[in-house]
Amino acid sequence: MDNFTQNQEQTNNQLIIDDVSKNFLFVTAKWSKLIAILGFIGIGLIMLAGIFSSLFLSALSGPASNYEFISGGVVGFIYLLTGAIYIVPVLYLYRFAEKLRLALNTQRQETLNLSFEYLKKHYKFIGILAIAVLALYALIFVFVLLFGASASLF
């Protein structure tokens, strides 16, 4: 009886993936891969937009131009930086999809754990990025308020 109780406790502490869950995970892997591929395409377009905007705005900001306040290099750098930042979560999502599909096909627990680790990294990065962007928006808002208040004094 002691051996039976020990086996029962081990079974209760394990998570079992049945056929329904497995099918859901297969579909999740396919959609995750599609979203990741679309993310890579979007990153490529952002990078191209950064290069072209940098070149175009640099050509516009000549000596007799009304666009002196826009620096082509700054705008291009922002686009390239944005694209570079988005590579990380999209790569994590792609790796999650690939490892999940492999884990479900090979029935390897280690690969399944690795796939969920990539998913965790993906969401952690997105969460930190969202907090950073919101903090940046808050700083810009405060700066605009202070600049507007000081401009109204003159």
mmCIF file of N, CA and C in Angstrom, residues 1-8:
data_model
loop_
_atom_site.group_PDB
_atom_site.id
_atom_site.type_symbol
_atom_site.label_atom_id
_atom_site.label_comp_id
_atom_site.label_asym_id
_atom_site.label_seq_id
_atom_site.Cartn_x
_atom_site.Cartn_y
_atom_site.Cartn_z
ATOM 1 N N MET A 1 0.808 -1.194 0.000
ATOM 2 C CA MET A 1 0.000 0.000 0.000
ATOM 3 C C MET A 1 0.856 1.265 0.000
ATOM 4 N N ASP A 2 1.994 1.229 0.640
ATOM 5 C CA ASP A 2 2.849 2.402 0.710
ATOM 6 C C ASP A 2 3.321 2.820 -0.682
ATOM 7 N N ASN A 3 3.683 1.838 -1.527
ATOM 8 C CA ASN A 3 4.124 2.121 -2.896
ATOM 9 C C ASN A 3 2.983 2.721 -3.717
ATOM 10 N N PHE A 4 1.765 2.208 -3.524
ATOM 11 C CA PHE A 4 0.601 2.732 -4.244
ATOM 12 C C PHE A 4 0.342 4.192 -3.862
ATOM 13 N N THR A 5 0.458 4.506 -2.584
ATOM 14 C CA THR A 5 0.234 5.875 -2.107
ATOM 15 C C THR A 5 1.288 6.816 -2.676
ATOM 16 N N GLN A 6 2.532 6.346 -2.730
ATOM 17 C CA GLN A 6 3.604 7.163 -3.286
ATOM 18 C C GLN A 6 3.373 7.425 -4.779
ATOM 19 N N ASN A 7 2.964 6.415 -5.545
ATOM 20 C CA ASN A 7 2.681 6.599 -6.964
ATOM 21 C C ASN A 7 1.487 7.528 -7.169
ATOM 22 N N GLN A 8 0.479 7.409 -6.316
ATOM 23 C CA GLN A 8 -0.694 8.266 -6.417
ATOM 24 C C GLN A 8 -0.306 9.726 -6.151
#
